[in-house]
Coordinates of C-alpha atoms and ligand atoms in Angstrom, one line a residue:
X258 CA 62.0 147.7 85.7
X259 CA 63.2 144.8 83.4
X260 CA 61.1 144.6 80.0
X261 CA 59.9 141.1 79.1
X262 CA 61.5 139.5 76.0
X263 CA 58.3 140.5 73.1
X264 CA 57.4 137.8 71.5
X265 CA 59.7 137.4 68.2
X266 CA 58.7 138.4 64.5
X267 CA 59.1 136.0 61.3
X268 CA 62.3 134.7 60.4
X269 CA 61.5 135.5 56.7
X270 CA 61.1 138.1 54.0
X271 CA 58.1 139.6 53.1
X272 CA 57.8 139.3 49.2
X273 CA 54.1 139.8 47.3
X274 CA 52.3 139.5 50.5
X275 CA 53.9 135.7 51.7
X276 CA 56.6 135.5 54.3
X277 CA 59.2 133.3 52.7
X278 CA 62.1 131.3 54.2
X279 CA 65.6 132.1 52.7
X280 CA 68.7 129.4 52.3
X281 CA 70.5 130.5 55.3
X282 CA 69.8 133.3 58.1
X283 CA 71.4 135.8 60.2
X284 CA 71.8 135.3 64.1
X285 CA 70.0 138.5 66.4
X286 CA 72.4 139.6 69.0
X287 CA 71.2 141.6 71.9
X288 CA 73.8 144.9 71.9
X289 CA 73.1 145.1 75.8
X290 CA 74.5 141.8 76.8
X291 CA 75.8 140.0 73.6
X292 CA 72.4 137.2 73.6
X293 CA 71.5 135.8 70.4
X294 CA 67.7 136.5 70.6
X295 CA 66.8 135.6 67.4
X296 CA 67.4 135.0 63.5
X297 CA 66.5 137.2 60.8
X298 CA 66.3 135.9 56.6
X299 CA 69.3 136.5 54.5
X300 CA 68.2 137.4 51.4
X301 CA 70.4 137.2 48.4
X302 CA 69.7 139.0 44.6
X303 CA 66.8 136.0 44.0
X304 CA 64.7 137.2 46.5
X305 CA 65.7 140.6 45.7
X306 CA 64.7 140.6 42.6
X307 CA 61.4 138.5 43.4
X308 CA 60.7 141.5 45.6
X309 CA 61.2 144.2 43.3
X310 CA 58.4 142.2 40.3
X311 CA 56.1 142.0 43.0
X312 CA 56.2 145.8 44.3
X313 CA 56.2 146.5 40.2
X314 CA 52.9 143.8 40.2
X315 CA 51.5 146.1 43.0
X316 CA 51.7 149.2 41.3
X317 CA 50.0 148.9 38.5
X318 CA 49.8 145.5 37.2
X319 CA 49.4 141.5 37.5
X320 CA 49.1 141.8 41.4
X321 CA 47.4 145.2 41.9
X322 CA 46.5 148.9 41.3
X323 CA 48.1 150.5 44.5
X324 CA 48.6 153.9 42.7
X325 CA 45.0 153.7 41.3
X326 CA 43.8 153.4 44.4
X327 CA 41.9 157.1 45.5
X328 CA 44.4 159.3 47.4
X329 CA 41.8 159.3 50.2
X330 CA 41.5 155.8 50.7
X331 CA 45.2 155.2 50.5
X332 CA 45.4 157.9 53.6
X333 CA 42.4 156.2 55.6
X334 CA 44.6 152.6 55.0
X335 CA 47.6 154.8 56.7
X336 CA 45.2 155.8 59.6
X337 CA 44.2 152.5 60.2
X338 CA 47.9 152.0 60.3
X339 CA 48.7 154.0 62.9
X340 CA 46.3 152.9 65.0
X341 CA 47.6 149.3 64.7
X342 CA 51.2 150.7 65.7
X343 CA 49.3 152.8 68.6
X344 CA 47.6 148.9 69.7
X345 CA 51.2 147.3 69.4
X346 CA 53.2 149.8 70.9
X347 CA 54.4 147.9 74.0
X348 CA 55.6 144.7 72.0
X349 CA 57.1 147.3 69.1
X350 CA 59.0 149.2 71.9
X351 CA 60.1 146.0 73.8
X352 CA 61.5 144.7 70.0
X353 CA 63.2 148.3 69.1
X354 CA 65.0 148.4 72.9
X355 CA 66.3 144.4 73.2
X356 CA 67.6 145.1 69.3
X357 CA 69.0 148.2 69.2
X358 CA 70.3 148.2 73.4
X359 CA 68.6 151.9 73.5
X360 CA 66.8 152.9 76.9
X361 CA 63.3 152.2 76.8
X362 CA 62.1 155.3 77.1
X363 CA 63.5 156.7 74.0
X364 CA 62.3 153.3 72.4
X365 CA 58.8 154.0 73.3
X366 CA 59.4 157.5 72.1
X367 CA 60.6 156.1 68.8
X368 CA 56.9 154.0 68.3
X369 CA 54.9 156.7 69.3
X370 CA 56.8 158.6 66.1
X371 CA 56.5 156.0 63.8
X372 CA 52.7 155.9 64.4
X373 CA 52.9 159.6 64.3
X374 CA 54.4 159.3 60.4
X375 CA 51.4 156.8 59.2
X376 CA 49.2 159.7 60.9
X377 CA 50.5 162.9 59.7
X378 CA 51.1 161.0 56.1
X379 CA 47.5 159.6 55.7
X380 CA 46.0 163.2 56.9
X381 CA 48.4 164.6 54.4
X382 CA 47.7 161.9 51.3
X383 CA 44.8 163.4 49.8
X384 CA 46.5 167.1 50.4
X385 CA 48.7 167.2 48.5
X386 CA 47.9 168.4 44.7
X387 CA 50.0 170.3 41.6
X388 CA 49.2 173.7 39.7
X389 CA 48.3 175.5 37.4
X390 CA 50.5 177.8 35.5
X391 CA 49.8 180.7 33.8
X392 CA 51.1 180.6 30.2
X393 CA 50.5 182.1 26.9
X394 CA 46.5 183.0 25.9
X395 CA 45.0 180.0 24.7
X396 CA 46.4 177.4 27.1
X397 CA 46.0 176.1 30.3
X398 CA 49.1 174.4 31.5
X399 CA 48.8 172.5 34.8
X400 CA 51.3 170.1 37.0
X401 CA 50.5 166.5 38.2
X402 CA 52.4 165.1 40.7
X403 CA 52.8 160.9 40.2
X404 CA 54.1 158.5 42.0
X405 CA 57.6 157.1 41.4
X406 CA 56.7 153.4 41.2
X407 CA 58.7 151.4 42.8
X408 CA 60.8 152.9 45.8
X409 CA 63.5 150.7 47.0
X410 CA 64.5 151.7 50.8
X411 CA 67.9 151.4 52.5
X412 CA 67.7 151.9 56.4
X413 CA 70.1 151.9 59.0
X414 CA 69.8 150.4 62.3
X415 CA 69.8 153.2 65.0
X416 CA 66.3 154.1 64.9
X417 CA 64.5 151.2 63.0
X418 CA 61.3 152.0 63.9
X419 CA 61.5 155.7 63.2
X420 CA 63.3 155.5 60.1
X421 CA 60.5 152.8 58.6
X422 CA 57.9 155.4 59.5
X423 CA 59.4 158.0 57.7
X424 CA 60.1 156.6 54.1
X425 CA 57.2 153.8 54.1
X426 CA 54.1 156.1 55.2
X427 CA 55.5 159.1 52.7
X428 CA 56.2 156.6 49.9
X429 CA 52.6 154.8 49.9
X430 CA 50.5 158.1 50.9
X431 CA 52.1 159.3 47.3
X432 CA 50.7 155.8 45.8
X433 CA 54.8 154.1 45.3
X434 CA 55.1 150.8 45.9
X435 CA 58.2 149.8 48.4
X436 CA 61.1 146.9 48.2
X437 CA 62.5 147.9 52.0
X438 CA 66.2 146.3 53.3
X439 CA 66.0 146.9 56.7
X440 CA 69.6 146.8 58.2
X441 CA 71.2 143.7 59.8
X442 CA 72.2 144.8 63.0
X443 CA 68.7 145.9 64.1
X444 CA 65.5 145.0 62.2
X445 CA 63.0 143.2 64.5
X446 CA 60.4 145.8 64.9
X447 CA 60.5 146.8 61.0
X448 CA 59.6 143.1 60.3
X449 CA 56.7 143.2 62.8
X450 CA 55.8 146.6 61.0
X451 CA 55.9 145.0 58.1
X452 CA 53.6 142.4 59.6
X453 CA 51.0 144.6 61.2
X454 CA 50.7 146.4 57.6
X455 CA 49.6 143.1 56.1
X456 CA 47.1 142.7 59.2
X457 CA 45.9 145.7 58.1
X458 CA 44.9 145.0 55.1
X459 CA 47.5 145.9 52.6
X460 CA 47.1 144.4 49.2
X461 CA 49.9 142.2 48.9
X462 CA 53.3 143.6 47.2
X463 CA 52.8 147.4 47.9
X464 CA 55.4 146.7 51.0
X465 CA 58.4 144.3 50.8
X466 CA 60.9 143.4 53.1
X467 CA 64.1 141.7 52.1
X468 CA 66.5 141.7 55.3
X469 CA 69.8 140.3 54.9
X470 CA 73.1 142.2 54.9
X471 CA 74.6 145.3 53.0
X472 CA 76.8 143.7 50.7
X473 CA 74.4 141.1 49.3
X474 CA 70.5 141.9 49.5
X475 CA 71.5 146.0 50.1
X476 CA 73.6 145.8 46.8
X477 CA 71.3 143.6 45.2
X478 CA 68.6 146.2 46.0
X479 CA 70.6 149.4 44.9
X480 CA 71.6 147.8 41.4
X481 CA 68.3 146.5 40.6
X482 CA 67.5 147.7 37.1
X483 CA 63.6 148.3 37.3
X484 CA 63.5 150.3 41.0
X485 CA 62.2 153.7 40.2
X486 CA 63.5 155.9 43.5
X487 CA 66.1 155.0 46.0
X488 CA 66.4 156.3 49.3
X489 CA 69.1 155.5 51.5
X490 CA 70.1 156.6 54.8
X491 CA 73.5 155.4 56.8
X492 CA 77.1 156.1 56.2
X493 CA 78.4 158.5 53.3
X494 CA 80.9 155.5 52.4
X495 CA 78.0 153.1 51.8
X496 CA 75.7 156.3 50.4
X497 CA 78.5 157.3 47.4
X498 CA 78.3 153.3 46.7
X499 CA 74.8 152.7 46.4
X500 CA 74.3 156.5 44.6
X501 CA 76.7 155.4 42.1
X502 CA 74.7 152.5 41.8
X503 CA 71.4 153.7 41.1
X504 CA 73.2 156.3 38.3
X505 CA 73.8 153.4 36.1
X506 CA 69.7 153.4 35.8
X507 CA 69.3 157.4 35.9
X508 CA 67.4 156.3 39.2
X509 CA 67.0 159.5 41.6
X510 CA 68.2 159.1 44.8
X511 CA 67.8 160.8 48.6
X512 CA 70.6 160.4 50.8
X513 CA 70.7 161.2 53.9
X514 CA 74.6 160.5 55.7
X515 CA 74.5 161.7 59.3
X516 CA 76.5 165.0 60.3
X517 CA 78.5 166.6 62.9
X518 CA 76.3 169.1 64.2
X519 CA 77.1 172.6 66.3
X520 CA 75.2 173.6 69.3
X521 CA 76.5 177.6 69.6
X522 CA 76.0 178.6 73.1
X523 CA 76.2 182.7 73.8
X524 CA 77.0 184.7 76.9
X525 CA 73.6 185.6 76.7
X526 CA 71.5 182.5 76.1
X527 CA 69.3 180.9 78.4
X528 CA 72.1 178.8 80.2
X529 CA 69.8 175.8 81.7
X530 CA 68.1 175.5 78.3
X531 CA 71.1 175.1 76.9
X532 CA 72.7 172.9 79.1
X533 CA 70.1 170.1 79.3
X534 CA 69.4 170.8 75.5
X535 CA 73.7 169.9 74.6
X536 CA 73.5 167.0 77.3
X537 CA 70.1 165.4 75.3
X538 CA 71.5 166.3 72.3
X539 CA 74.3 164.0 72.4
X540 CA 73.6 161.3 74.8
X541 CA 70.1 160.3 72.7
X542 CA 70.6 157.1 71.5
X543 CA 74.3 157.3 73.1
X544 CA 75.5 159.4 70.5
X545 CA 74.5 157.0 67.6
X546 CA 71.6 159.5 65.8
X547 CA 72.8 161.5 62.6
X548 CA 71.4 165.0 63.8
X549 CA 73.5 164.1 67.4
X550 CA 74.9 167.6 68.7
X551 CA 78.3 166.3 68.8
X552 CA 80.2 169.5 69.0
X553 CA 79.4 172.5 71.3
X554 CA 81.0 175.9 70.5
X555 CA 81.0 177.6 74.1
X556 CA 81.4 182.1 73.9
X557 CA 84.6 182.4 76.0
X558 CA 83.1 184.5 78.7
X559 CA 81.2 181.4 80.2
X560 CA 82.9 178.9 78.6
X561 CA 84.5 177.7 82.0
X562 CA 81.5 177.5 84.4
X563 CA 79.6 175.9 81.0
X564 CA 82.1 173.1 80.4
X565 CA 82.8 172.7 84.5
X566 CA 79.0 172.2 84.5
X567 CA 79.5 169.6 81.5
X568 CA 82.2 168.1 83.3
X569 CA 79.6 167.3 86.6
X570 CA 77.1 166.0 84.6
X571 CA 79.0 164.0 82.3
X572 CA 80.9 162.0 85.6
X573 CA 77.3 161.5 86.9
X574 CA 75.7 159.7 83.3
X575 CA 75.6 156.3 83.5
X576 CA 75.3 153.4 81.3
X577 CA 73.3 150.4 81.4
X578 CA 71.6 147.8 79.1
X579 CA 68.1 149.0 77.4
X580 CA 65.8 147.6 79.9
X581 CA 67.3 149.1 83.2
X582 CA 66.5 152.6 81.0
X583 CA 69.2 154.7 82.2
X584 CA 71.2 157.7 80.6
X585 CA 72.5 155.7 77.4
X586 CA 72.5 152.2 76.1
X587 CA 75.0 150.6 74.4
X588 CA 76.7 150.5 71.0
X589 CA 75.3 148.7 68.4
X590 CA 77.9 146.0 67.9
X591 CA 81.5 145.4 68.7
X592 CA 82.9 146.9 65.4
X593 CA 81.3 150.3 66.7
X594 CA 82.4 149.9 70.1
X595 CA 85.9 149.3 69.1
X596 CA 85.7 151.7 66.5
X597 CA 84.9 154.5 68.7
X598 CA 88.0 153.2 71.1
X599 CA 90.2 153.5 68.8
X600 CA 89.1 157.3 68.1
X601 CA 89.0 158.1 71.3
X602 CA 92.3 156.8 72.0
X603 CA 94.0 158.3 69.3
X604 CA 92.8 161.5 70.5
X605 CA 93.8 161.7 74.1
X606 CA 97.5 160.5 72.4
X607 CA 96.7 163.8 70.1
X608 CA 97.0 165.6 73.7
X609 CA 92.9 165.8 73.6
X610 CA 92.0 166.4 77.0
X611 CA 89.2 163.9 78.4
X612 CA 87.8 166.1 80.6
X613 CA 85.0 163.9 82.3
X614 CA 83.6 159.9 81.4
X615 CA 80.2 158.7 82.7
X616 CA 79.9 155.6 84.4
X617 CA 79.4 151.5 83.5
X618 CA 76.1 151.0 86.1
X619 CA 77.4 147.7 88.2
X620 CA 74.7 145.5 86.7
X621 CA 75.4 146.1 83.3
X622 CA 76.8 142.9 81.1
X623 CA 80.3 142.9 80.5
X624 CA 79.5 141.7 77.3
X625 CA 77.1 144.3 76.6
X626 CA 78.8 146.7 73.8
X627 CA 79.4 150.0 76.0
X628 CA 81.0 153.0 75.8
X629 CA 80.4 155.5 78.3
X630 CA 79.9 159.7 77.4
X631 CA 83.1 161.6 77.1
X632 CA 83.5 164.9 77.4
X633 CA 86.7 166.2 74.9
X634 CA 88.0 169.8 75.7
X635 CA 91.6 171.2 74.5
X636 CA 91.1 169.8 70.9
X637 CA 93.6 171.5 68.4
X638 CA 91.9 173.3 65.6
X639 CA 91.0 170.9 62.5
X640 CA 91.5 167.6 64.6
X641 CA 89.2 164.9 63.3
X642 CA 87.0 164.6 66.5
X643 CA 86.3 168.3 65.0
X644 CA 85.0 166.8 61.8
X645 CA 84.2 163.0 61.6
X646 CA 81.1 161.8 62.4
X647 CA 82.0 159.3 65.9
X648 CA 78.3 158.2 66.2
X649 CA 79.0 157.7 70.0
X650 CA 78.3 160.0 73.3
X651 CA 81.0 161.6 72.8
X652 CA 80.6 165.7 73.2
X653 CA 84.0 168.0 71.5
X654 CA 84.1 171.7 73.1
X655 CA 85.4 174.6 71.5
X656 CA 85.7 177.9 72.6
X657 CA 84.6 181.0 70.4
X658 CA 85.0 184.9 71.2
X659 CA 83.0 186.7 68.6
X660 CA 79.8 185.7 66.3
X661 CA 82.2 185.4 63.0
X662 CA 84.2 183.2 64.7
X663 CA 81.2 181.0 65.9
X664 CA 80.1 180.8 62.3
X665 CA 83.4 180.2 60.8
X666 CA 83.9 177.0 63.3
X667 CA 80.6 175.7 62.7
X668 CA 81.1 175.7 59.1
X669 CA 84.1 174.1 59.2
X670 CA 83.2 170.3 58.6
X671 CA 81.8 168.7 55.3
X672 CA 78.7 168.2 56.8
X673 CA 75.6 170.3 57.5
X674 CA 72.7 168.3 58.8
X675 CA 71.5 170.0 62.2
X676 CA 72.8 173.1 64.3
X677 CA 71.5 174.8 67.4
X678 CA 71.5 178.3 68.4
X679 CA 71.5 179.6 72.2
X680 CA 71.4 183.6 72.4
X681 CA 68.7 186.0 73.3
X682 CA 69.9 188.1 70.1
X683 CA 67.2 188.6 67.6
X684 CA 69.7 190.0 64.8
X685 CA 72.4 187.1 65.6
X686 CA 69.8 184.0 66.1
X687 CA 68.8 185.2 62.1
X688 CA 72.0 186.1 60.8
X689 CA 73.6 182.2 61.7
X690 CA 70.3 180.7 60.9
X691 CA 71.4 182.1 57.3
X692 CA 74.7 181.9 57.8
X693 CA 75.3 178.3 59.0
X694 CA 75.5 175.5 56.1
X695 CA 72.8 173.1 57.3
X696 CA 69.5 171.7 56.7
X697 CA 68.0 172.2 59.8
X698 CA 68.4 175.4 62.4
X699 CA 67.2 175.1 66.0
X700 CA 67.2 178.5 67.4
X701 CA 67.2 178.0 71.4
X702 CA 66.2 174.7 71.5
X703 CA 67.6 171.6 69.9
X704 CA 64.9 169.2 68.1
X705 CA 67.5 166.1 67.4
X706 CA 66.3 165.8 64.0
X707 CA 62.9 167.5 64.2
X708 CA 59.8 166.6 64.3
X709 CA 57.6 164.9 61.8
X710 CA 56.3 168.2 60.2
X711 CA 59.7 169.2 59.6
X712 CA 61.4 169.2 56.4
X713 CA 64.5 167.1 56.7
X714 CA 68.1 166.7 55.3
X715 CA 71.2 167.3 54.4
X716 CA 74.1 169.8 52.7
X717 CA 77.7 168.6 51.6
X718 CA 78.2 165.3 53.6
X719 CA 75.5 164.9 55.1
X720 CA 73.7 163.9 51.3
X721 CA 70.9 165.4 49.6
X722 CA 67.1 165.6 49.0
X723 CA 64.7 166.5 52.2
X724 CA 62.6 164.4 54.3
X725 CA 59.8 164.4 56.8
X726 CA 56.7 167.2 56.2
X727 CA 54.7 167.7 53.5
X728 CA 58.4 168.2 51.9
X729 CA 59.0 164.4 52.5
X730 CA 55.5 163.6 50.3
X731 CA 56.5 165.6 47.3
X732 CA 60.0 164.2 47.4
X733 CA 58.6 160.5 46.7
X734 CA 56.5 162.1 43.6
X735 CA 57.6 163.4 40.7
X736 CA 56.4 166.3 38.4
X737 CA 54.5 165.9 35.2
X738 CA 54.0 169.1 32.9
X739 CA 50.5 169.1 31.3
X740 CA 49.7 171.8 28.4
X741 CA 46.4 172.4 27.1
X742 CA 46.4 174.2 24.1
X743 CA 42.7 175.3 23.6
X744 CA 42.9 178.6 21.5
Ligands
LIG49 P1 76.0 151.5 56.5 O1 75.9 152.8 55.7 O2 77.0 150.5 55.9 O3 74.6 150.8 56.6 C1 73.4 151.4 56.4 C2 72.5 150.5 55.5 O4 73.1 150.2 54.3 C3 72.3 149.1 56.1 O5 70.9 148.6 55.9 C4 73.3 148.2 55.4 O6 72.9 146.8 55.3 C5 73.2 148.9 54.0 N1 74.4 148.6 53.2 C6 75.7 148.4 53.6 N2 76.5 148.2 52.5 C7 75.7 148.3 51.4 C8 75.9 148.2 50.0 N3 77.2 148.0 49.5 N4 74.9 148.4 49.2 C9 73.7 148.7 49.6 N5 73.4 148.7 50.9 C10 74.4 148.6 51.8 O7 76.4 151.9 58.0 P2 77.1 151.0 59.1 O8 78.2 150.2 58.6 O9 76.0 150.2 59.8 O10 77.6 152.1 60.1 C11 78.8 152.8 59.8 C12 78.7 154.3 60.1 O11 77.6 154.9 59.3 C13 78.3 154.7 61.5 O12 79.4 154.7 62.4 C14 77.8 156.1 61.3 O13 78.8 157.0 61.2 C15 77.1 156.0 60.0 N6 75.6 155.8 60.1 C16 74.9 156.8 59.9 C17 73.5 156.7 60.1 C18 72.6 157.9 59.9 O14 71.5 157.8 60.4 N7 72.9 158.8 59.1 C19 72.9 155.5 60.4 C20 73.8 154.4 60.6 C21 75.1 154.6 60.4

């Protein structure tokens, strides 16, 4: 069934509670079929910097008293929130699959999360407290936990919606202010977020949207002398720049840089678990999600009727624009597409065996940015399908004998976001769930990043500082000391 086109958000920025026209704009194209669909604001270091005085205004001063505000009624305004997201839902989804090409079932899966993040933050706002700590006789030492100020928010463009959800809800339930760059290749259902959070009554300046592109508002954003927190999440290139940005102003930063994640399947696993949880786990979003599985380490016993499995299912996946909601979308934009050509190219001339490809449906546009799943077996040990991050549906076997050599292969990339482990071993599921250098372990099952409740982030590559949970709150406040001497 064909989605209709949702009506389109501003073509503005969202500074101090006023949507505001920029100089020049950005044109929307459609990654299914190439459409422009719309334009988005360009904002340069002005409206930058406009956008950071008014989230300072917000917090505590000439515009508002955000972090004043009780920690209960900042978690009823998240509620309220969520409901709005729950009331838009069709319209958000309909945005987050013409923008980003993804099927629309994920897309909807993506909106149901992002309410799910302004629900589980505004239960969560008025739960979270500090301590006290006992100390010499005489005093009474206690923690408080503060807000930042303002948090300035970097986002990517594979899962808009979701991503929004995540930093914004945590970052207000703690009482920050927020200056948001949404990213340019997908950005329409953060702006109508962005809208539906002024509907809802937020006091104008606690949320700020400058769109525009990385080089200009993104850098302007990262340099900006009086943010208080950055969080960025996208490509380690990009995150060493904008880290090395925010240093010059001792400004703490997450980053969170995609992976190359492991799904370890054992002789003795649940074999149909596993399989539909290593297909998922790499076609989601066609490959383009940082906790993708993009590398399965097969036991050699079953490695062959595995992988002849894989090889089935992987001829019968097919692509098609978001609408027609079939196995995978496409690639964001023609840089990915012919990005990810290139790599896979360069592989099969590295004598990488490509042993199945899904399928182009008939109707999809030939201008739509596709690249169909690919399944890579025979890949030399080392080889840089082993280790860099694709961000397309493409799946890289390898075949392990023992348990030490399933750990030393899934530890052999600079990343460490996600890994999944498939055996029936109680002793082996613990000793790699210990073993493996990640941030998240699924033992047999794969979560794709997790759910809301669960802590989140990186080792190595894949950056630093955790996300989602009640983790995720206490990572957008920081830690005051308080002692009491009393005699
Ligand atoms: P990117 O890291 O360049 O972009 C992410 C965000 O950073 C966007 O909002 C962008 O506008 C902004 N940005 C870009 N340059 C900036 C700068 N100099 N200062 C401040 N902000 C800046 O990612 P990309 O070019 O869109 O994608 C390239 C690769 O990054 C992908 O192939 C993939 O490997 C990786 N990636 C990872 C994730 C993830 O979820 N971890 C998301 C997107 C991309």
């Amino acid at each position: 069934m064909r989605v209709e086109i949702p009506e389109m958000p501003p073509q503005a920025a969202l500074i101090g509670g006023d949507w505001l026209a920029t100089a020049t704009t950005l044109e929307m194209e459609a990654p299914s079929d190439g459409r422009v669909v719309t334009a988005i604001a360009r904002c340069q270091a002005e409206e930058v910097g406009a956008a950071v005085a008014a989230a300072r205004g917000a917090f505590a001063g000439t515009l508002g008293d955000w972090a004043q505000w009780s920690t209960r009624r900042r978690g009823e305004w998240l509620l309220t929130m969520a409901a709005a997201i729950d009331a838009d839902h069709q319209r958000l989804a309909a945005l987050e699959c013409l923008d980003t090409g993804k099927p629309m079932t994920q897309a909807r899966a993506d909106i149901t999360a992002c309410a799910r993040y302004f629900r589980f933050y505004g239960g969560a706002a008025d739960s979270l407290h500090g301590e006290t700590i006992p100390y010499e006789t005489g005093f009474t030492v206690m923690t408080l936990r503060e807000p930042f100020g303002v948090c300035a928010q970097i986002i990517p463009w594979n899962y808009p919606a979701q991503i929004f959800g995540r930093c914004v809800a945590a970052a207000l339930a703690t009482g920050n202010t927020v200056v948001l760059k949404p990213a340019e290749d997908a950005c329409l259902s953060v702006l109508r977020l962005a809208e539906l959070a002024m509907q809802c009554g937020l006091p104008a300046g606690v949320l700020n949207v400058v769109p525009g592109l990385g080089r200009e508002a993104g850098a302007a954003l990262a340099t900006h002398p009086d943010i208080d927190h950055l969080s960025f999440t996208g490509s380690p290139e990009t995150g060493t720049q904008v880290a090395q940005a925010a240093a010059q102003h001792h400004v703490p930063v997450t980053l969170e840089l995609g992976g190359k994640s492991p799904q370890i399947v054992f002789a003795d696993a649940d074999l149909d678990a596993a399989f539909d949880a290593v297909v998922r786990g790499i076609i989601q979003n066609a490959g383009q999600t940082c906790s993708a599985g993009s590398r399965l380490l097969v036991q050699r016993e079953i490695a062959e009727a595995f992988t002849g499995r894989l090889v089935e299912r992987f001829a019968a996946l097919r692509c098609n624009a978001g609408d027609a909601d079939a196995d995978c979308g496409p690639l964001i934009n023609a840089r990915q597409k012919s990005r990810l050509e290139a790599r896979l190219a360069a592989a099969e001339a590295d004598g990488i065996r490509i042993a199945a490809r899904g399928e182009l449906a008939e109707t999809a546009s030939p201008a739509g940015h596709f690249v169909v799943p690919h399944l890579l077996t025979e890949i030399p040990d080392g080889h840089a399908v082993l280790r860099e991050e694709l961000f397309g549906p493409v799946l890289a076997v390898q075949v392990f004998d023992n348990e030490a050599e399933a750990l030393q292969l899934a530890n052999a990339t600079d990343f460490g976001l996600c890994a999944g482990i498939w055996t029936r071993d109680g002793g082996r599921q613990l000793r790699l769930a210990r073993g493996i250098r990640s941030g998240q372990v699924f033992i047999n099952n794969y979560g794709a990043g997790g759910g809301i409740e669960l802590p989140f982030g990186g080792v190595g590559r894949s950056g630093h500082g955790r996300e989602k949970g009640f983790e995720g709150l206490r990572s957008y406040t920081r830690l005051k000391t308080v002692a009491i001497r009393h005699g």
